[in-house]
Short mmCIF file of C-alpha atoms (C1' of nucleotides) in Angstrom, two decimals:
data_model
loop_
_atom_site.label_atom_id
_atom_site.label_comp_id
_atom_site.label_asym_id
_atom_site.label_seq_id
_atom_site.Cartn_x
_atom_site.Cartn_y
_atom_site.Cartn_z
CA UNK A 1 -18.92 16.91 12.69
CA UNK A 2 -16.63 16.29 15.12
CA UNK A 3 -15.57 19.08 16.46
CA UNK A 4 -14.72 20.71 20.08
CA UNK A 5 -14.52 24.49 19.37
CA UNK A 6 -17.96 25.94 19.95
CA UNK A 7 -17.35 28.66 17.37
CA UNK A 8 -16.51 26.08 14.81
CA UNK A 9 -19.43 23.98 15.65
CA UNK A 10 -21.51 27.31 15.38
CA UNK A 11 -20.45 28.72 12.32
CA UNK A 12 -20.63 25.14 10.47
CA UNK A 13 -24.01 24.48 11.63
CA UNK A 14 -25.18 27.83 10.13
CA UNK A 15 -23.67 27.51 7.16
CA UNK A 16 -24.66 23.46 6.75
CA UNK A 17 -28.35 24.53 7.75
CA UNK A 18 -28.33 27.26 5.26
CA UNK A 19 -27.03 25.32 2.38
CA UNK A 20 -28.40 21.54 3.10
CA UNK A 21 -31.51 22.39 4.82
CA UNK A 22 -32.81 18.67 4.24
CA UNK A 23 -29.29 17.25 5.63
CA UNK A 24 -29.40 15.71 9.34
CA UNK A 25 -26.42 17.33 11.32
CA UNK A 26 -24.94 15.67 13.93
CA UNK A 27 -22.49 16.92 16.50
CA UNK A 28 -20.04 15.18 18.24
CA UNK A 29 -17.22 16.78 20.67
CA UNK A 30 -15.02 13.90 21.06
CA UNK A 31 -14.02 11.02 19.33
CA UNK A 32 -15.32 8.56 21.40
CA UNK A 33 -18.77 9.70 21.04
CA UNK A 34 -18.65 9.57 17.60
CA UNK A 35 -17.14 6.34 17.53
CA UNK A 36 -19.61 4.72 19.60
CA UNK A 37 -22.37 6.34 17.41
CA UNK A 38 -21.08 4.66 14.48
CA UNK A 39 -20.88 1.15 16.82
CA UNK A 40 -24.74 1.73 17.20
CA UNK A 41 -25.24 2.42 13.66
CA UNK A 42 -29.04 4.25 14.32
CA UNK A 43 -28.17 6.48 11.27
CA UNK A 44 -26.03 5.88 8.71
CA UNK A 45 -22.99 8.83 8.54
CA UNK A 46 -22.62 9.53 5.15
CA UNK A 47 -19.91 12.47 5.66
CA UNK A 48 -18.12 13.60 8.83
CA UNK A 49 -15.98 16.31 9.19
CA UNK A 50 -12.92 15.71 11.83
CA UNK A 51 -11.49 17.88 13.87
CA UNK A 52 -7.64 16.83 14.26
CA UNK A 53 -7.09 17.93 17.52
CA UNK A 54 -9.57 16.48 19.91
CA UNK A 55 -9.51 16.25 23.37
CA UNK A 56 -9.47 12.25 23.76
CA UNK A 57 -7.76 11.41 20.35
CA UNK A 58 -6.36 12.42 17.12
CA UNK A 59 -8.10 12.90 13.51
CA UNK A 60 -5.37 9.99 11.83
CA UNK A 61 -6.83 7.47 14.55
CA UNK A 62 -10.09 8.49 14.54
CA UNK A 63 -10.40 8.52 10.49
CA UNK A 64 -8.73 4.64 10.79
CA UNK A 65 -11.34 3.47 13.72
CA UNK A 66 -14.40 5.24 12.04
CA UNK A 67 -13.68 3.72 8.63
CA UNK A 68 -13.17 0.45 10.05
CA UNK A 69 -16.64 0.97 11.65
CA UNK A 70 -18.32 2.28 8.54
CA UNK A 71 -16.23 2.13 5.13
CA UNK A 72 -18.69 4.03 3.38
CA UNK A 73 -18.79 6.90 5.56
CA UNK A 74 -17.07 9.84 3.97
CA UNK A 75 -14.39 11.29 6.01
CA UNK A 76 -13.01 14.81 5.34
CA UNK A 77 -9.96 16.12 7.58
CA UNK A 78 -11.16 19.92 9.23
CA UNK A 79 -8.31 21.64 10.74
CA UNK A 80 -5.99 24.12 11.29
CA UNK A 81 -2.99 22.30 10.81
CA UNK A 82 -0.98 22.63 7.41
CA UNK A 83 1.35 20.12 7.64
CA UNK A 84 1.62 17.98 4.65
CA UNK A 85 2.52 15.06 6.36
CA UNK A 86 -0.25 15.03 8.15
CA UNK A 87 -2.53 15.86 5.61
CA UNK A 88 -1.25 12.73 4.08
CA UNK A 89 -1.66 10.67 7.31
CA UNK A 90 -5.32 11.69 7.28
CA UNK A 91 -5.57 10.40 3.39
CA UNK A 92 -3.61 7.00 4.05
CA UNK A 93 -6.19 6.67 7.01
CA UNK A 94 -9.15 6.71 4.47
CA UNK A 95 -10.05 10.32 4.68
CA UNK A 96 -11.89 11.92 1.39
CA UNK A 97 -10.21 14.96 1.49
CA UNK A 98 -9.19 18.00 3.97
CA UNK A 99 -9.99 21.30 4.53
CA UNK A 100 -8.41 24.31 6.64
CA UNK A 101 -10.73 26.05 8.73
CA UNK A 102 -10.20 29.19 6.97
CA UNK A 103 -12.36 28.19 4.35
CA UNK A 104 -15.21 30.46 3.45
CA UNK A 105 -18.70 28.88 2.80
CA UNK A 106 -18.70 28.22 -0.84
CA UNK A 107 -15.37 26.74 -0.77
CA UNK A 108 -16.77 24.39 2.19
CA UNK A 109 -20.01 23.47 0.22
CA UNK A 110 -18.29 22.73 -2.99
CA UNK A 111 -15.99 20.33 -1.02
CA UNK A 112 -18.67 18.36 0.61
CA UNK A 113 -20.59 18.24 -2.36
CA UNK A 114 -17.19 16.79 -3.96
CA UNK A 115 -16.84 14.38 -1.23
CA UNK A 116 -20.05 13.20 -1.62
CA UNK A 117 -19.91 12.85 -4.91
CA UNK A 118 -17.01 10.27 -4.51
CA UNK A 119 -13.85 12.63 -5.40
CA UNK A 120 -11.70 13.57 -3.52
CA UNK A 121 -12.03 17.24 -2.08
CA UNK A 122 -9.32 19.38 -1.20
CA UNK A 123 -9.60 23.15 0.24
CA UNK A 124 -7.48 25.52 -2.47
CA UNK A 125 -4.53 26.03 0.10
CA UNK A 126 -4.71 22.25 0.47
CA UNK A 127 -4.30 21.28 -3.28
CA UNK A 128 -1.08 23.44 -3.03
CA UNK A 129 0.40 21.64 0.04
CA UNK A 130 -0.35 18.50 -1.57
CA UNK A 131 1.16 19.47 -4.98
CA UNK A 132 4.21 20.63 -3.36
CA UNK A 133 6.90 17.54 -2.94
CA UNK A 134 7.86 16.61 0.45
CA UNK A 135 11.41 15.77 1.51
CA UNK A 136 10.38 15.89 5.26
CA UNK A 137 8.51 12.78 4.99
CA UNK A 138 11.48 10.69 3.85
CA UNK A 139 13.46 11.12 6.68
CA UNK A 140 10.80 8.92 8.78
CA UNK A 141 11.70 5.80 6.49
CA UNK A 142 13.83 3.22 8.32
CA UNK A 143 17.02 2.92 6.29
CA UNK A 144 16.42 -0.28 3.60
CA UNK A 145 19.60 -1.83 2.07
CA UNK A 146 19.46 -2.05 -1.57
CA UNK A 147 18.36 -5.86 -1.29
CA UNK A 148 15.82 -5.22 1.24
CA UNK A 149 14.18 -2.69 -1.12
CA UNK A 150 14.35 -5.17 -4.05
CA UNK A 151 12.87 -7.63 -2.36
CA UNK A 152 10.37 -5.39 -0.62
CA UNK A 153 8.81 -4.93 -4.11
CA UNK A 154 8.47 -8.47 -4.89
CA UNK A 155 6.58 -8.82 -1.81
CA UNK A 156 4.11 -6.53 -2.86
CA UNK A 157 4.18 -8.37 -6.18
CA UNK A 158 2.47 -10.80 -4.27
CA UNK A 159 5.74 -13.46 -4.94
CA UNK A 160 6.26 -15.89 -2.63
CA UNK A 161 9.87 -16.53 -0.91
CA UNK A 162 10.19 -19.28 -3.10
CA UNK A 163 9.16 -17.64 -5.99
CA UNK A 164 11.80 -14.69 -5.03
CA UNK A 165 14.46 -16.99 -4.26
CA UNK A 166 14.36 -18.60 -7.37
CA UNK A 167 14.04 -15.07 -9.32
CA UNK A 168 17.49 -13.90 -7.49
CA UNK A 169 18.79 -17.24 -7.32
CA UNK A 170 19.49 -17.52 -4.00
CA UNK A 171 18.14 -19.93 -0.82
CA UNK A 172 14.56 -19.52 0.41
CA UNK A 173 16.31 -19.55 3.72
CA UNK A 174 17.59 -16.10 2.64
CA UNK A 175 14.32 -13.88 1.46
CA UNK A 176 13.23 -15.63 4.38
CA UNK A 177 15.56 -13.52 6.68
CA UNK A 178 15.36 -10.44 4.76
CA UNK A 179 11.25 -10.75 5.14
CA UNK A 180 11.58 -10.97 9.05
CA UNK A 181 14.39 -8.19 8.98
CA UNK A 182 11.93 -5.85 7.22
CA UNK A 183 9.24 -6.33 9.20
CA UNK A 184 11.47 -5.51 12.11
CA UNK A 185 12.86 -2.70 10.44
CA UNK A 186 9.15 -1.38 10.15
CA UNK A 187 7.70 -3.09 13.38
CA UNK A 188 4.88 -4.96 12.09
CA UNK A 189 4.33 -8.78 12.17
CA UNK A 190 3.04 -9.73 8.77
CA UNK A 191 3.55 -8.87 4.92
CA UNK A 192 0.37 -7.06 4.68
CA UNK A 193 1.08 -4.59 7.46
CA UNK A 194 4.25 -4.17 5.89
CA UNK A 195 3.36 -3.24 2.28
CA UNK A 196 0.63 -1.28 3.67
CA UNK A 197 3.31 0.88 5.06
CA UNK A 198 5.43 0.97 2.33
CA UNK A 199 2.65 1.92 0.08
CA UNK A 200 2.34 4.80 2.46
CA UNK A 201 5.96 5.50 2.60
CA UNK A 202 5.66 5.84 -1.32
CA UNK A 203 8.99 2.74 -1.22
CA UNK A 204 6.76 0.75 -3.76
CA UNK B 1 17.50 8.41 -20.74
CA UNK B 2 15.03 5.65 -22.21
CA UNK B 3 13.31 7.41 -25.54
CA UNK B 4 12.91 6.67 -28.69
CA UNK B 5 12.25 9.65 -30.56
CA UNK B 6 15.58 11.08 -32.13
CA UNK B 7 14.58 14.63 -31.79
CA UNK B 8 14.20 14.55 -27.57
CA UNK B 9 17.08 12.04 -27.69
CA UNK B 10 19.34 15.15 -29.29
CA UNK B 11 18.11 17.79 -26.90
CA UNK B 12 18.24 15.58 -23.83
CA UNK B 13 21.67 15.01 -24.66
CA UNK B 14 22.63 19.14 -25.15
CA UNK B 15 21.05 20.14 -22.21
CA UNK B 16 22.59 17.35 -20.33
CA UNK B 17 25.94 17.91 -21.66
CA UNK B 18 25.76 21.90 -20.83
CA UNK B 19 24.14 21.61 -17.31
CA UNK B 20 26.15 18.34 -16.25
CA UNK B 21 29.31 17.85 -17.96
CA UNK B 22 30.54 15.24 -15.87
CA UNK B 23 27.67 12.95 -15.94
CA UNK B 24 27.88 9.80 -17.73
CA UNK B 25 24.89 9.74 -19.97
CA UNK B 26 23.80 6.39 -21.45
CA UNK B 27 20.88 5.98 -24.44
CA UNK B 28 18.66 3.60 -24.75
CA UNK B 29 15.57 3.31 -27.36
CA UNK B 30 13.91 0.48 -26.10
CA UNK B 31 12.97 -0.77 -22.47
CA UNK B 32 14.93 -4.42 -22.95
CA UNK B 33 18.34 -2.99 -23.72
CA UNK B 34 17.72 -0.74 -20.62
CA UNK B 35 17.01 -3.34 -18.64
CA UNK B 36 19.55 -5.40 -19.91
CA UNK B 37 21.96 -2.91 -18.84
CA UNK B 38 20.52 -2.72 -15.12
CA UNK B 39 21.24 -6.54 -15.21
CA UNK B 40 24.72 -6.68 -16.10
CA UNK B 41 25.05 -3.55 -13.98
CA UNK B 42 28.37 -2.43 -15.70
CA UNK B 43 27.55 0.76 -14.44
CA UNK B 44 25.09 2.02 -11.89
CA UNK B 45 22.01 3.74 -13.11
CA UNK B 46 21.17 6.84 -10.95
CA UNK B 47 18.55 8.34 -12.37
CA UNK B 48 16.74 7.28 -15.46
CA UNK B 49 14.47 9.47 -17.26
CA UNK B 50 11.78 7.19 -19.03
CA UNK B 51 9.86 7.79 -22.08
CA UNK B 52 6.13 6.32 -21.43
CA UNK B 53 5.38 5.34 -25.13
CA UNK B 54 8.02 2.94 -26.23
CA UNK B 55 8.50 0.21 -28.90
CA UNK B 56 8.22 -2.73 -26.60
CA UNK B 57 7.18 -1.99 -23.61
CA UNK B 58 4.91 1.18 -21.54
CA UNK B 59 6.60 3.17 -19.00
CA UNK B 60 4.74 1.50 -16.01
CA UNK B 61 6.12 -1.48 -16.41
CA UNK B 62 9.38 -0.74 -17.37
CA UNK B 63 9.71 1.34 -14.01
CA UNK B 64 8.46 -1.31 -12.22
CA UNK B 65 10.89 -3.75 -13.43
CA UNK B 66 13.76 -1.26 -13.13
CA UNK B 67 12.88 -0.78 -9.86
CA UNK B 68 12.87 -4.40 -9.35
CA UNK B 69 16.32 -4.80 -10.69
CA UNK B 70 17.98 -1.78 -9.61
CA UNK B 71 16.08 -0.32 -6.41
CA UNK B 72 18.76 2.77 -5.76
CA UNK B 73 17.89 4.09 -9.50
CA UNK B 74 15.88 7.15 -9.48
CA UNK B 75 13.37 6.98 -11.98
CA UNK B 76 11.42 9.93 -13.65
CA UNK B 77 8.68 9.80 -16.05
CA UNK B 78 9.30 11.75 -19.36
CA UNK B 79 6.34 11.91 -21.49
CA UNK B 80 3.97 14.07 -23.25
CA UNK B 81 1.14 12.33 -21.80
CA UNK B 82 -0.28 14.45 -19.10
CA UNK B 83 -3.36 11.83 -17.77
CA UNK B 84 -3.45 11.81 -14.33
CA UNK B 85 -4.10 8.26 -13.69
CA UNK B 86 -0.88 7.46 -15.77
CA UNK B 87 1.11 9.67 -13.79
CA UNK B 88 -0.52 8.01 -10.46
CA UNK B 89 0.62 4.76 -11.69
CA UNK B 90 4.02 5.42 -12.38
CA UNK B 91 4.42 6.86 -9.34
CA UNK B 92 2.94 3.48 -7.52
CA UNK B 93 5.46 1.91 -9.98
CA UNK B 94 8.49 3.43 -7.98
CA UNK B 95 8.85 6.85 -9.85
CA UNK B 96 10.45 9.57 -8.42
CA UNK B 97 8.88 11.98 -10.25
CA UNK B 98 6.94 12.75 -13.78
CA UNK B 99 7.98 15.57 -16.13
CA UNK B 100 6.16 16.57 -19.40
CA UNK B 101 7.99 16.93 -22.53
CA UNK B 102 7.23 20.53 -22.89
CA UNK B 103 9.57 21.37 -20.01
CA UNK B 104 12.18 23.99 -20.66
CA UNK B 105 16.04 23.24 -19.59
CA UNK B 106 16.09 25.16 -16.61
CA UNK B 107 12.96 22.88 -15.14
CA UNK B 108 14.01 19.61 -16.21
CA UNK B 109 17.33 20.40 -14.45
CA UNK B 110 16.15 21.51 -11.14
CA UNK B 111 13.62 18.48 -11.36
CA UNK B 112 16.74 15.89 -12.16
CA UNK B 113 18.35 17.63 -9.41
CA UNK B 114 15.57 17.73 -6.85
CA UNK B 115 15.41 13.97 -7.60
CA UNK B 116 18.92 13.15 -7.00
CA UNK B 117 18.40 15.16 -3.63
CA UNK B 118 16.35 12.30 -2.92
CA UNK B 119 12.92 14.37 -3.37
CA UNK B 120 9.74 14.01 -5.49
CA UNK B 121 10.05 15.76 -8.69
CA UNK B 122 7.37 17.35 -10.79
CA UNK B 123 7.32 19.81 -13.80
CA UNK B 124 4.87 22.88 -12.89
CA UNK B 125 2.23 21.55 -14.94
CA UNK B 126 2.65 18.15 -13.73
CA UNK B 127 1.75 19.57 -10.25
CA UNK B 128 -1.06 21.17 -11.14
CA UNK B 129 -2.54 17.71 -12.56
CA UNK B 130 -1.21 15.87 -9.54
CA UNK B 131 -3.12 18.74 -7.23
CA UNK B 132 -6.29 18.14 -9.19
CA UNK B 133 -8.58 15.34 -7.42
CA UNK B 134 -9.64 12.81 -9.89
CA UNK B 135 -13.06 11.21 -10.06
CA UNK B 136 -11.77 8.54 -12.82
CA UNK B 137 -9.54 6.51 -11.11
CA UNK B 138 -12.52 4.61 -9.11
CA UNK B 139 -14.20 3.41 -11.98
CA UNK B 140 -11.47 1.05 -12.09
CA UNK B 141 -11.77 -0.40 -8.66
CA UNK B 142 -13.72 -3.80 -8.19
CA UNK B 143 -16.70 -2.90 -6.48
CA UNK B 144 -16.40 -4.20 -2.62
CA UNK B 145 -19.17 -4.86 -0.05
CA UNK B 146 -19.10 -2.88 3.33
CA UNK B 147 -18.03 -5.76 4.78
CA UNK B 148 -15.24 -6.71 2.69
CA UNK B 149 -13.70 -2.87 2.57
CA UNK B 150 -13.83 -2.89 6.43
CA UNK B 151 -12.22 -6.37 6.56
CA UNK B 152 -9.38 -5.35 4.08
CA UNK B 153 -8.71 -2.03 6.26
CA UNK B 154 -8.23 -4.50 8.86
CA UNK B 155 -5.97 -6.97 7.34
CA UNK B 156 -3.93 -3.64 6.17
CA UNK B 157 -3.60 -3.31 10.04
CA UNK B 158 -1.58 -6.54 10.09
CA UNK B 159 -4.19 -8.06 11.93
CA UNK B 160 -4.67 -11.67 11.36
CA UNK B 161 -7.97 -13.46 10.64
CA UNK B 162 -8.48 -14.45 14.27
CA UNK B 163 -7.57 -10.80 15.14
CA UNK B 164 -10.63 -9.70 13.05
CA UNK B 165 -12.85 -12.21 13.51
CA UNK B 166 -12.53 -11.79 17.58
CA UNK B 167 -12.92 -7.60 16.92
CA UNK B 168 -15.83 -8.32 14.65
CA UNK B 169 -17.41 -11.19 16.76
CA UNK B 170 -17.78 -13.88 13.85
CA UNK B 171 -16.29 -16.78 13.44
CA UNK B 172 -12.82 -16.96 11.77
CA UNK B 173 -13.89 -19.13 9.12
CA UNK B 174 -15.98 -16.12 7.91
CA UNK B 175 -13.08 -14.07 7.60
CA UNK B 176 -10.83 -16.52 5.89
CA UNK B 177 -13.85 -16.74 3.51
CA UNK B 178 -13.84 -12.63 2.93
CA UNK B 179 -10.04 -12.85 2.58
CA UNK B 180 -10.61 -15.31 -0.08
CA UNK B 181 -13.22 -13.34 -2.03
CA UNK B 182 -11.24 -10.29 -1.78
CA UNK B 183 -7.88 -11.90 -3.26
CA UNK B 184 -10.70 -13.13 -6.02
CA UNK B 185 -11.96 -10.01 -6.49
CA UNK B 186 -8.14 -8.22 -6.90
CA UNK B 187 -6.99 -11.38 -8.86
CA UNK B 188 -3.99 -11.45 -6.66
CA UNK B 189 -3.22 -14.80 -4.12
CA UNK B 190 -1.97 -13.46 -0.98
CA UNK B 191 -2.88 -10.46 1.14
CA UNK B 192 0.75 -8.55 0.36
CA UNK B 193 -0.55 -8.16 -3.26
CA UNK B 194 -3.78 -7.46 -2.04
CA UNK B 195 -2.73 -4.42 0.12
CA UNK B 196 -0.68 -3.15 -2.45
CA UNK B 197 -3.38 -2.79 -4.79
CA UNK B 198 -5.70 -1.29 -2.18
CA UNK B 199 -3.03 1.27 -1.30
CA UNK B 200 -2.60 1.92 -4.97
CA UNK B 201 -6.30 2.33 -5.65
CA UNK B 202 -6.35 4.67 -2.60
CA UNK B 203 -9.15 2.01 -0.78
CA UNK B 204 -6.56 2.20 2.25
"C1'" DT C 1 -42.23 -11.45 -3.48
"C1'" DT C 2 -39.37 -13.76 -6.15
"C1'" DT C 3 -34.44 -13.46 -6.95
"C1'" DT C 4 -30.00 -11.96 -6.08
"C1'" DT C 5 -26.32 -10.40 -3.03
"C1'" DT C 6 -23.98 -10.66 1.08
"C1'" DC C 7 -22.52 -12.23 5.00
"C1'" DT C 8 -22.01 -16.11 7.85
"C1'" DA C 9 -19.96 -20.80 8.86
"C1'" DC C 10 -17.51 -25.10 7.97
"C1'" DT C 11 -14.21 -29.67 6.49
"C1'" DG C 12 -9.88 -30.47 5.36
"C1'" DG C 13 -5.84 -30.30 3.44
"C1'" DT C 14 -1.71 -27.50 1.51
"C1'" DT C 15 1.63 -23.93 1.55
"C1'" DT C 16 3.59 -20.06 3.30
"C1'" DT C 17 4.63 -17.22 6.82
"C1'" DC C 18 6.15 -16.17 11.25
"C1'" DT C 19 9.47 -16.73 15.23
"C1'" DG C 20 13.83 -17.31 17.31
"C1'" DG C 21 17.93 -18.75 17.09
"C1'" DT C 22 22.64 -19.01 14.92
"C1'" DA C 23 26.75 -17.96 11.46
"C1'" DG C 24 29.72 -17.18 7.53
"C1'" DA C 25 31.51 -14.97 3.57
"C1'" DA C 26 31.62 -10.63 1.29
"C1'" DC C 27 32.08 -5.53 1.07
"C1'" DA C 28 32.64 -1.28 2.52
"C1'" DC C 29 34.96 2.63 5.25
"C1'" DA C 30 38.45 4.15 8.26
"C1'" DT D 1 43.75 -3.94 9.34
"C1'" DG D 2 40.07 -3.92 11.93
"C1'" DT D 3 35.02 -3.23 12.25
"C1'" DG D 4 30.54 -3.08 11.14
"C1'" DT D 5 27.05 -3.85 7.80
"C1'" DT D 6 24.79 -6.40 4.34
"C1'" DC D 7 24.14 -10.61 2.35
"C1'" DT D 8 24.20 -15.00 2.57
"C1'" DA D 9 22.10 -19.64 4.54
"C1'" DC D 10 20.34 -22.71 7.84
"C1'" DC D 11 17.19 -25.43 11.38
"C1'" DA D 12 12.96 -26.27 13.78
"C1'" DG D 13 8.55 -25.62 15.27
"C1'" DA D 14 4.24 -22.92 15.41
"C1'" DA D 15 0.79 -19.79 13.82
"C1'" DA D 16 -0.71 -18.31 10.03
"C1'" DA D 17 -2.78 -18.23 5.37
"C1'" DC D 18 -4.44 -20.11 1.30
"C1'" DC D 19 -7.09 -23.30 -1.81
"C1'" DA D 20 -11.26 -25.96 -3.14
"C1'" DG D 21 -15.15 -26.84 -1.98
"C1'" DT D 22 -20.41 -26.53 0.15
"C1'" DA D 23 -24.23 -24.08 2.35
"C1'" DG D 24 -27.79 -21.77 4.96
"C1'" DA D 25 -29.37 -17.14 6.73
"C1'" DA D 26 -30.16 -12.22 6.18
"C1'" DA D 27 -30.19 -8.41 3.60
"C1'" DA D 28 -31.06 -5.95 -0.53
"C1'" DA D 29 -32.73 -5.51 -4.99
"C1'" DA D 30 -35.98 -6.94 -8.83
#
DNA sequence: TTTTTTCTACTGGTTTTCTGGTAGAACACA
DNA sequence: TGTGTTCTACCAGAAAACCAGTAGAAAAAA
């Protein structure tokens, strides 16, 4: 667990000790100590419970870095934040699930087991939040023109600029320009990052 | 609407005529006629209700093609299929929502209005299906090694092979090899398509 | 312990993307 | 009718990705 609230640490410790007495439980109170542990890889971390607000970082960033260092580690967000966008960000960052801190012991253990089992795991309240379609996240999307959306999808399809130009009956130069404008709007510098963002924003 | 069941067509026609008397309602009973209409673009299509099983194609493919031709058209899946994976595929293909055919008129119109409003729209039953985390979709994922998952995420972050090599302290050649292997496993031929697929499969 | 898989590394050549310019035509809208 | 936006188009050079091989070392699995 990566958690800086002593009370929560204590609670988790008790529950886990009782329910999974054989599991090795590691406790970190900052993101950096956790990442350091992953780097050294003394012990594999099979499952991590990440608090969202930590003294030195935030859950989303930490989750990304952790998954980069250790792709097989299963990450669960564990926080009081019930903001849909945040939860979605965690999932996009590779988290396998999300729990609100108000969960009871049975629900917590249920989620842990699901996650260890390769499933997505959410506490009941989070399920409701996810089911509720968001109108908010659309706001953050940079406005794309019709043509840009169209070309974005074709890039995601794996088509080259030449392919797209042929399909749309315009010059390849034109497509290159659109490509550039798209990357500029999303503030990225290659197609991979562009498509990742677009996928996260549900544009494709 | 793109729908080949006369009874459903009739039902939709009545409901829509009553609830949105000023809207122009176009009816297609095959995917191809619909796509043809989009190509000719005589009239903009603001919202499309797509049946999933059609004589000449399936909803997912049709949705993709339709969004390629007309990115601003809002697509709603409309079918009896309540398979979570299928619904997710539709959403990944650009659909703005999904309704089961058992919806009543008020729910239908509610979803249509939400969709026109730029929101995601789901019938109540679909919301439940989406909230329920799936274990199934994991099966279709090609098995990636730890290292590959790690590098995949870094590619999605927009990092170049050189960047990644520097970060992981290996040769850029190595990263290039991993890149190639990843693309081969996913059967795509560039990073954009790779990342799109990975995003759809929730690997990043 | 043998076998298989994964991770590593290289050559060399081709294709594509990315960067940083510029700029005219068409369109929408005020 | 002017103004801003979108779509189009071009050049040229640098950087990166892609392709088709091969292959040794390390680690995991049989």
